[in-house]
Amino acid sequence: MPNNGEAEQLALAGLFETFGASRDVKKNAFIFRSEEESQDIYFVRDGLVKISQFAQEGQSITLFLRHKGEVFGAAEVLTGEKRQRYARCITDSRILSIPASSFIELLKQHPDALYALTVANARRLLQTQRYVETLVSRPVAWRLAQLLLQLGVRSGKETVVTLPLSHEEISYVIGCSRQTVTETLGRWRDEGIVRYERKQVVIFDTEAFEAHI
């Protein structure tokens, strides 16, 4: 029997699988851009999507990552606002979408999906609160380690992380400089904890890595 989080994800997945339109989106392609009208709500069937915005200086700041099984783009639809940020695939992805007007009616007809979306939004609020606390209280190495473990795939003792983000994008996500990301990965490599190449990190012993950090 699925746990609560899995049950909520299944309810939303079922809604999008049944009523959503599917499209394959290439790496680096935009799903929506800031200031566009909010016409659809999206579900990551496969792949990885970043939600970003441009700062005043013009650089792109990655705020959130949306993984397989997650909904995105709902906030502006439900509040009737234009897109505040942009969504872009950072791997080849399959995206399901439902038009805004249809989605709202479907939520009325499927209370399990409405409940699941409400819980998902509550979880995200708590995650955002924890994220702010983490930026204040946790060292950079810990924040980087948690991101790698989140992105990685466990295989026995090892965790293999194929990096879809540049060091600069990682720095925005965890709240540090690009140089600090590069130096921290390099230090772990020199200590023999990881094998680090340009687009891949292999954590040799995941439990030892977590204990070390």
PDB file of C-alpha atoms in Angstrom:
ATOM      1  CA  MET A   1       0.000   0.000   0.000  1.00  0.00           C
ATOM      2  CA  PRO A   2       1.462   3.417  -0.917  1.00  0.00           C
ATOM      3  CA  ASN A   3       2.298   5.877   1.848  1.00  0.00           C
ATOM      4  CA  ASN A   4       0.601   9.271   2.029  1.00  0.00           C
ATOM      5  CA  GLY A   5       3.125  11.016  -0.206  1.00  0.00           C
ATOM      6  CA  GLU A   6       2.924   8.273  -2.818  1.00  0.00           C
ATOM      7  CA  ALA A   7      -0.879   8.242  -2.717  1.00  0.00           C
ATOM      8  CA  GLU A   8      -1.000  11.990  -3.353  1.00  0.00           C
ATOM      9  CA  GLN A   9       1.455  11.682  -6.218  1.00  0.00           C
ATOM     10  CA  LEU A  10      -0.556   8.835  -7.729  1.00  0.00           C
ATOM     11  CA  ALA A  11      -3.763  10.889  -7.571  1.00  0.00           C
ATOM     12  CA  LEU A  12      -2.193  13.777  -9.476  1.00  0.00           C
ATOM     13  CA  ALA A  13      -0.412  11.449 -11.893  1.00  0.00           C
ATOM     14  CA  GLY A  14      -3.703   9.710 -12.663  1.00  0.00           C
ATOM     15  CA  LEU A  15      -5.401  13.025 -13.406  1.00  0.00           C
ATOM     16  CA  PHE A  16      -2.679  14.124 -15.824  1.00  0.00           C
ATOM     17  CA  GLU A  17      -2.311  10.701 -17.440  1.00  0.00           C
ATOM     18  CA  THR A  18      -6.056  10.580 -18.114  1.00  0.00           C
ATOM     19  CA  PHE A  19      -6.781  14.155 -19.146  1.00  0.00           C
ATOM     20  CA  GLY A  20      -3.406  15.677 -19.999  1.00  0.00           C
ATOM     21  CA  ALA A  21      -1.730  16.230 -23.353  1.00  0.00           C
ATOM     22  CA  SER A  22       1.747  14.722 -23.609  1.00  0.00           C
ATOM     23  CA  ARG A  23       4.749  16.197 -25.360  1.00  0.00           C
ATOM     24  CA  ASP A  24       8.449  15.480 -25.415  1.00  0.00           C
ATOM     25  CA  VAL A  25      10.569  18.524 -24.626  1.00  0.00           C
ATOM     26  CA  LYS A  26      14.264  18.672 -25.438  1.00  0.00           C
ATOM     27  CA  LYS A  27      16.966  19.690 -22.996  1.00  0.00           C
ATOM     28  CA  ASN A  28      17.221  23.504 -22.643  1.00  0.00           C
ATOM     29  CA  ALA A  29      13.813  24.093 -24.270  1.00  0.00           C
ATOM     30  CA  PHE A  30      11.412  26.445 -22.502  1.00  0.00           C
ATOM     31  CA  ILE A  31       8.028  25.238 -21.299  1.00  0.00           C
ATOM     32  CA  PHE A  32       6.890  28.736 -20.435  1.00  0.00           C
ATOM     33  CA  ARG A  33       8.525  32.144 -20.032  1.00  0.00           C
ATOM     34  CA  SER A  34       8.025  34.954 -17.554  1.00  0.00           C
ATOM     35  CA  GLU A  35       5.261  37.443 -18.341  1.00  0.00           C
ATOM     36  CA  GLU A  36       3.373  34.918 -20.473  1.00  0.00           C
ATOM     37  CA  GLU A  37      -0.297  34.298 -19.811  1.00  0.00           C
ATOM     38  CA  SER A  38      -0.787  31.306 -17.515  1.00  0.00           C
ATOM     39  CA  GLN A  39      -2.686  28.918 -19.772  1.00  0.00           C
ATOM     40  CA  ASP A  40      -1.720  25.425 -18.581  1.00  0.00           C
ATOM     41  CA  ILE A  41      -0.673  23.426 -15.551  1.00  0.00           C
ATOM     42  CA  TYR A  42       2.122  20.905 -16.012  1.00  0.00           C
ATOM     43  CA  PHE A  43       3.263  17.524 -14.706  1.00  0.00           C
ATOM     44  CA  VAL A  44       6.740  16.025 -15.105  1.00  0.00           C
ATOM     45  CA  ARG A  45       6.169  12.549 -16.544  1.00  0.00           C
ATOM     46  CA  ASP A  46       9.898  12.023 -17.053  1.00  0.00           C
ATOM     47  CA  GLY A  47      12.909  14.301 -16.806  1.00  0.00           C
ATOM     48  CA  LEU A  48      13.884  17.347 -14.784  1.00  0.00           C
ATOM     49  CA  VAL A  49      12.709  20.958 -15.017  1.00  0.00           C
ATOM     50  CA  LYS A  50      14.134  24.102 -13.451  1.00  0.00           C
ATOM     51  CA  ILE A  51      12.034  27.069 -12.390  1.00  0.00           C
ATOM     52  CA  SER A  52      14.144  30.213 -12.711  1.00  0.00           C
ATOM     53  CA  GLN A  53      14.028  33.960 -12.965  1.00  0.00           C
ATOM     54  CA  PHE A  54      16.334  36.704 -14.164  1.00  0.00           C
ATOM     55  CA  ALA A  55      17.914  39.020 -11.608  1.00  0.00           C
ATOM     56  CA  GLN A  56      18.328  42.749 -12.200  1.00  0.00           C
ATOM     57  CA  GLU A  57      21.871  42.163 -13.432  1.00  0.00           C
ATOM     58  CA  GLY A  58      20.532  39.811 -16.091  1.00  0.00           C
ATOM     59  CA  GLN A  59      21.824  36.504 -14.749  1.00  0.00           C
ATOM     60  CA  SER A  60      19.502  33.525 -14.452  1.00  0.00           C
ATOM     61  CA  ILE A  61      18.785  32.324 -10.919  1.00  0.00           C
ATOM     62  CA  THR A  62      17.447  28.788 -10.446  1.00  0.00           C
ATOM     63  CA  LEU A  63      14.915  28.760  -7.625  1.00  0.00           C
ATOM     64  CA  PHE A  64      13.392  25.277  -7.752  1.00  0.00           C
ATOM     65  CA  LEU A  65      13.824  21.908  -9.423  1.00  0.00           C
ATOM     66  CA  ARG A  66      10.790  19.889 -10.453  1.00  0.00           C
ATOM     67  CA  HIS A  67      11.367  16.154 -10.644  1.00  0.00           C
ATOM     68  CA  LYS A  68       9.463  13.243 -12.132  1.00  0.00           C
ATOM     69  CA  GLY A  69       5.995  13.053 -10.595  1.00  0.00           C
ATOM     70  CA  GLU A  70       5.748  16.735  -9.661  1.00  0.00           C
ATOM     71  CA  VAL A  71       3.259  19.397 -10.744  1.00  0.00           C
ATOM     72  CA  PHE A  72       4.388  22.904 -11.641  1.00  0.00           C
ATOM     73  CA  GLY A  73       2.883  26.086 -13.009  1.00  0.00           C
ATOM     74  CA  ALA A  74      -0.223  25.905 -10.823  1.00  0.00           C
ATOM     75  CA  ALA A  75       0.263  28.979  -8.632  1.00  0.00           C
ATOM     76  CA  GLU A  76      -0.232  31.620 -11.320  1.00  0.00           C
ATOM     77  CA  VAL A  77      -3.154  29.717 -12.840  1.00  0.00           C
ATOM     78  CA  LEU A  78      -4.993  29.517  -9.522  1.00  0.00           C
ATOM     79  CA  THR A  79      -4.308  33.198  -8.731  1.00  0.00           C
ATOM     80  CA  GLY A  80      -5.012  34.455 -12.259  1.00  0.00           C
ATOM     81  CA  GLU A  81      -1.577  36.028 -12.684  1.00  0.00           C
ATOM     82  CA  LYS A  82       0.938  36.014 -15.514  1.00  0.00           C
ATOM     83  CA  ARG A  83       3.997  33.807 -15.218  1.00  0.00           C
ATOM     84  CA  GLN A  84       6.404  35.234 -12.664  1.00  0.00           C
ATOM     85  CA  ARG A  85       9.285  32.942 -13.635  1.00  0.00           C
ATOM     86  CA  TYR A  86      10.257  30.676 -16.497  1.00  0.00           C
ATOM     87  CA  ALA A  87      10.356  26.888 -16.731  1.00  0.00           C
ATOM     88  CA  ARG A  88      13.056  25.158 -18.757  1.00  0.00           C
ATOM     89  CA  CYS A  89      13.999  21.505 -19.174  1.00  0.00           C
ATOM     90  CA  ILE A  90      17.500  20.631 -18.036  1.00  0.00           C
ATOM     91  CA  THR A  91      17.224  17.096 -19.384  1.00  0.00           C
ATOM     92  CA  ASP A  92      15.146  15.664 -22.214  1.00  0.00           C
ATOM     93  CA  SER A  93      11.712  15.446 -20.602  1.00  0.00           C
ATOM     94  CA  ARG A  94       8.165  14.281 -21.160  1.00  0.00           C
ATOM     95  CA  ILE A  95       5.662  16.848 -19.947  1.00  0.00           C
ATOM     96  CA  LEU A  96       1.915  16.441 -19.473  1.00  0.00           C
ATOM     97  CA  SER A  97      -0.283  19.538 -19.511  1.00  0.00           C
ATOM     98  CA  ILE A  98      -3.910  20.396 -18.803  1.00  0.00           C
ATOM     99  CA  PRO A  99      -5.487  23.746 -19.804  1.00  0.00           C
ATOM    100  CA  ALA A 100      -6.180  26.019 -16.859  1.00  0.00           C
ATOM    101  CA  SER A 101      -9.964  26.135 -17.279  1.00  0.00           C
ATOM    102  CA  SER A 102     -10.200  22.350 -17.603  1.00  0.00           C
ATOM    103  CA  PHE A 103      -7.900  21.787 -14.648  1.00  0.00           C
ATOM    104  CA  ILE A 104     -10.041  23.815 -12.268  1.00  0.00           C
ATOM    105  CA  GLU A 105     -13.174  21.926 -13.319  1.00  0.00           C
ATOM    106  CA  LEU A 106     -11.372  18.594 -12.991  1.00  0.00           C
ATOM    107  CA  LEU A 107     -10.332  19.450  -9.443  1.00  0.00           C
ATOM    108  CA  LYS A 108     -13.992  20.030  -8.584  1.00  0.00           C
ATOM    109  CA  GLN A 109     -14.871  16.615 -10.025  1.00  0.00           C
ATOM    110  CA  HIS A 110     -11.903  14.773  -8.472  1.00  0.00           C
ATOM    111  CA  PRO A 111     -11.607  15.729  -4.793  1.00  0.00           C
ATOM    112  CA  ASP A 112      -8.753  13.252  -4.313  1.00  0.00           C
ATOM    113  CA  ALA A 113      -6.664  15.216  -6.823  1.00  0.00           C
ATOM    114  CA  LEU A 114      -7.664  18.521  -5.207  1.00  0.00           C
ATOM    115  CA  TYR A 115      -6.570  17.168  -1.842  1.00  0.00           C
ATOM    116  CA  ALA A 116      -3.312  15.894  -3.339  1.00  0.00           C
ATOM    117  CA  LEU A 117      -2.551  19.294  -4.877  1.00  0.00           C
ATOM    118  CA  THR A 118      -3.315  21.041  -1.586  1.00  0.00           C
ATOM    119  CA  VAL A 119      -0.982  18.718   0.301  1.00  0.00           C
ATOM    120  CA  ALA A 120       1.725  19.098  -2.373  1.00  0.00           C
ATOM    121  CA  ASN A 121       1.558  22.879  -2.043  1.00  0.00           C
ATOM    122  CA  ALA A 122       1.712  22.610   1.745  1.00  0.00           C
ATOM    123  CA  ARG A 123       4.783  20.394   1.469  1.00  0.00           C
ATOM    124  CA  ARG A 124       6.428  22.933  -0.824  1.00  0.00           C
ATOM    125  CA  LEU A 125       5.739  25.713   1.651  1.00  0.00           C
ATOM    126  CA  LEU A 126       7.399  23.685   4.398  1.00  0.00           C
ATOM    127  CA  GLN A 127      10.310  22.877   2.070  1.00  0.00           C
ATOM    128  CA  THR A 128      10.752  26.571   1.329  1.00  0.00           C
ATOM    129  CA  GLN A 129      10.782  27.373   5.036  1.00  0.00           C
ATOM    130  CA  ARG A 130      13.349  24.634   5.678  1.00  0.00           C
ATOM    131  CA  TYR A 131      15.382  25.870   2.702  1.00  0.00           C
ATOM    132  CA  VAL A 132      15.593  29.375   4.184  1.00  0.00           C
ATOM    133  CA  GLU A 133      16.584  27.915   7.559  1.00  0.00           C
ATOM    134  CA  THR A 134      19.220  25.772   5.842  1.00  0.00           C
ATOM    135  CA  LEU A 135      20.759  28.758   4.054  1.00  0.00           C
ATOM    136  CA  VAL A 136      21.140  30.474   7.404  1.00  0.00           C
ATOM    137  CA  SER A 137      22.275  27.589   9.597  1.00  0.00           C
ATOM    138  CA  ARG A 138      23.981  24.919   7.473  1.00  0.00           C
ATOM    139  CA  PRO A 139      27.451  25.099   5.881  1.00  0.00           C
ATOM    140  CA  VAL A 140      27.850  25.098   2.113  1.00  0.00           C
ATOM    141  CA  ALA A 141      29.331  21.577   2.040  1.00  0.00           C
ATOM    142  CA  TRP A 142      26.220  20.170   3.720  1.00  0.00           C
ATOM    143  CA  ARG A 143      23.895  22.008   1.317  1.00  0.00           C
ATOM    144  CA  LEU A 144      25.852  20.800  -1.710  1.00  0.00           C
ATOM    145  CA  ALA A 145      25.890  17.236  -0.395  1.00  0.00           C
ATOM    146  CA  GLN A 146      22.114  17.235   0.074  1.00  0.00           C
ATOM    147  CA  LEU A 147      21.563  18.482  -3.478  1.00  0.00           C
ATOM    148  CA  LEU A 148      23.844  15.773  -4.907  1.00  0.00           C
ATOM    149  CA  LEU A 149      22.065  13.066  -2.931  1.00  0.00           C
ATOM    150  CA  GLN A 150      18.720  14.392  -4.141  1.00  0.00           C
ATOM    151  CA  LEU A 151      19.837  14.313  -7.786  1.00  0.00           C
ATOM    152  CA  GLY A 152      21.759  11.044  -7.562  1.00  0.00           C
ATOM    153  CA  VAL A 153      20.816   7.423  -8.183  1.00  0.00           C
ATOM    154  CA  ARG A 154      21.822   4.923  -5.488  1.00  0.00           C
ATOM    155  CA  SER A 155      23.458   1.696  -6.653  1.00  0.00           C
ATOM    156  CA  GLY A 156      24.718  -0.446  -3.802  1.00  0.00           C
ATOM    157  CA  LYS A 157      27.074   1.656  -1.706  1.00  0.00           C
ATOM    158  CA  GLU A 158      27.629   4.173  -4.501  1.00  0.00           C
ATOM    159  CA  THR A 159      25.519   7.115  -5.589  1.00  0.00           C
ATOM    160  CA  VAL A 160      25.949   8.290  -9.184  1.00  0.00           C
ATOM    161  CA  VAL A 161      25.035  11.896  -9.909  1.00  0.00           C
ATOM    162  CA  THR A 162      24.759  13.037 -13.507  1.00  0.00           C
ATOM    163  CA  LEU A 163      24.913  16.809 -13.144  1.00  0.00           C
ATOM    164  CA  PRO A 164      22.204  18.538 -15.191  1.00  0.00           C
ATOM    165  CA  LEU A 165      23.179  21.914 -13.709  1.00  0.00           C
ATOM    166  CA  SER A 166      26.278  24.021 -14.212  1.00  0.00           C
ATOM    167  CA  HIS A 167      28.343  24.969 -11.169  1.00  0.00           C
ATOM    168  CA  GLU A 168      26.884  28.457 -11.419  1.00  0.00           C
ATOM    169  CA  GLU A 169      23.313  27.114 -11.383  1.00  0.00           C
ATOM    170  CA  ILE A 170      24.154  24.876  -8.421  1.00  0.00           C
ATOM    171  CA  SER A 171      25.524  27.916  -6.596  1.00  0.00           C
ATOM    172  CA  TYR A 172      22.191  29.723  -7.015  1.00  0.00           C
ATOM    173  CA  VAL A 173      20.240  26.717  -5.735  1.00  0.00           C
ATOM    174  CA  ILE A 174      22.324  26.292  -2.565  1.00  0.00           C
ATOM    175  CA  GLY A 175      23.168  29.955  -1.989  1.00  0.00           C
ATOM    176  CA  CYS A 176      26.912  30.311  -2.481  1.00  0.00           C
ATOM    177  CA  SER A 177      29.439  31.317  -5.144  1.00  0.00           C
ATOM    178  CA  ARG A 178      30.299  29.229  -8.200  1.00  0.00           C
ATOM    179  CA  GLN A 179      33.913  29.093  -7.029  1.00  0.00           C
ATOM    180  CA  THR A 180      32.851  27.564  -3.711  1.00  0.00           C
ATOM    181  CA  VAL A 181      30.954  24.785  -5.517  1.00  0.00           C
ATOM    182  CA  THR A 182      34.005  23.984  -7.653  1.00  0.00           C
ATOM    183  CA  GLU A 183      36.393  24.095  -4.694  1.00  0.00           C
ATOM    184  CA  THR A 184      34.179  21.868  -2.530  1.00  0.00           C
ATOM    185  CA  LEU A 185      33.834  19.213  -5.227  1.00  0.00           C
ATOM    186  CA  GLY A 186      37.579  19.375  -5.830  1.00  0.00           C
ATOM    187  CA  ARG A 187      38.317  18.951  -2.135  1.00  0.00           C
ATOM    188  CA  TRP A 188      36.065  15.894  -1.889  1.00  0.00           C
ATOM    189  CA  ARG A 189      37.816  14.409  -4.903  1.00  0.00           C
ATOM    190  CA  ASP A 190      41.244  15.020  -3.349  1.00  0.00           C
ATOM    191  CA  GLU A 191      40.051  13.369  -0.135  1.00  0.00           C
ATOM    192  CA  GLY A 192      39.016  10.278  -2.112  1.00  0.00           C
ATOM    193  CA  ILE A 193      35.350  10.617  -1.187  1.00  0.00           C
ATOM    194  CA  VAL A 194      34.091  11.129  -4.732  1.00  0.00           C
ATOM    195  CA  ARG A 195      35.142  10.799  -8.326  1.00  0.00           C
ATOM    196  CA  TYR A 196      34.399  14.108  -9.918  1.00  0.00           C
ATOM    197  CA  GLU A 197      34.296  14.806 -13.627  1.00  0.00           C
ATOM    198  CA  ARG A 198      32.726  17.691 -15.528  1.00  0.00           C
ATOM    199  CA  LYS A 199      29.171  16.362 -15.666  1.00  0.00           C
ATOM    200  CA  GLN A 200      29.242  13.476 -13.203  1.00  0.00           C
ATOM    201  CA  VAL A 201      29.964  12.869  -9.555  1.00  0.00           C
ATOM    202  CA  VAL A 202      30.281   9.356  -8.127  1.00  0.00           C
ATOM    203  CA  ILE A 203      29.998   9.098  -4.350  1.00  0.00           C
ATOM    204  CA  PHE A 204      31.898   5.928  -3.491  1.00  0.00           C
ATOM    205  CA  ASP A 205      30.290   5.161  -0.118  1.00  0.00           C
ATOM    206  CA  THR A 206      27.023   7.011   0.375  1.00  0.00           C
ATOM    207  CA  GLU A 207      26.618   6.330   4.092  1.00  0.00           C
ATOM    208  CA  ALA A 208      30.226   7.289   4.822  1.00  0.00           C
ATOM    209  CA  PHE A 209      29.773  10.426   2.717  1.00  0.00           C
ATOM    210  CA  GLU A 210      26.694  11.444   4.710  1.00  0.00           C
ATOM    211  CA  ALA A 211      28.533  10.817   7.979  1.00  0.00           C
ATOM    212  CA  HIS A 212      31.577  12.784   6.774  1.00  0.00           C
ATOM    213  CA  ILE A 213      29.493  15.807   5.799  1.00  0.00           C
TER     214      ILE A 213
END
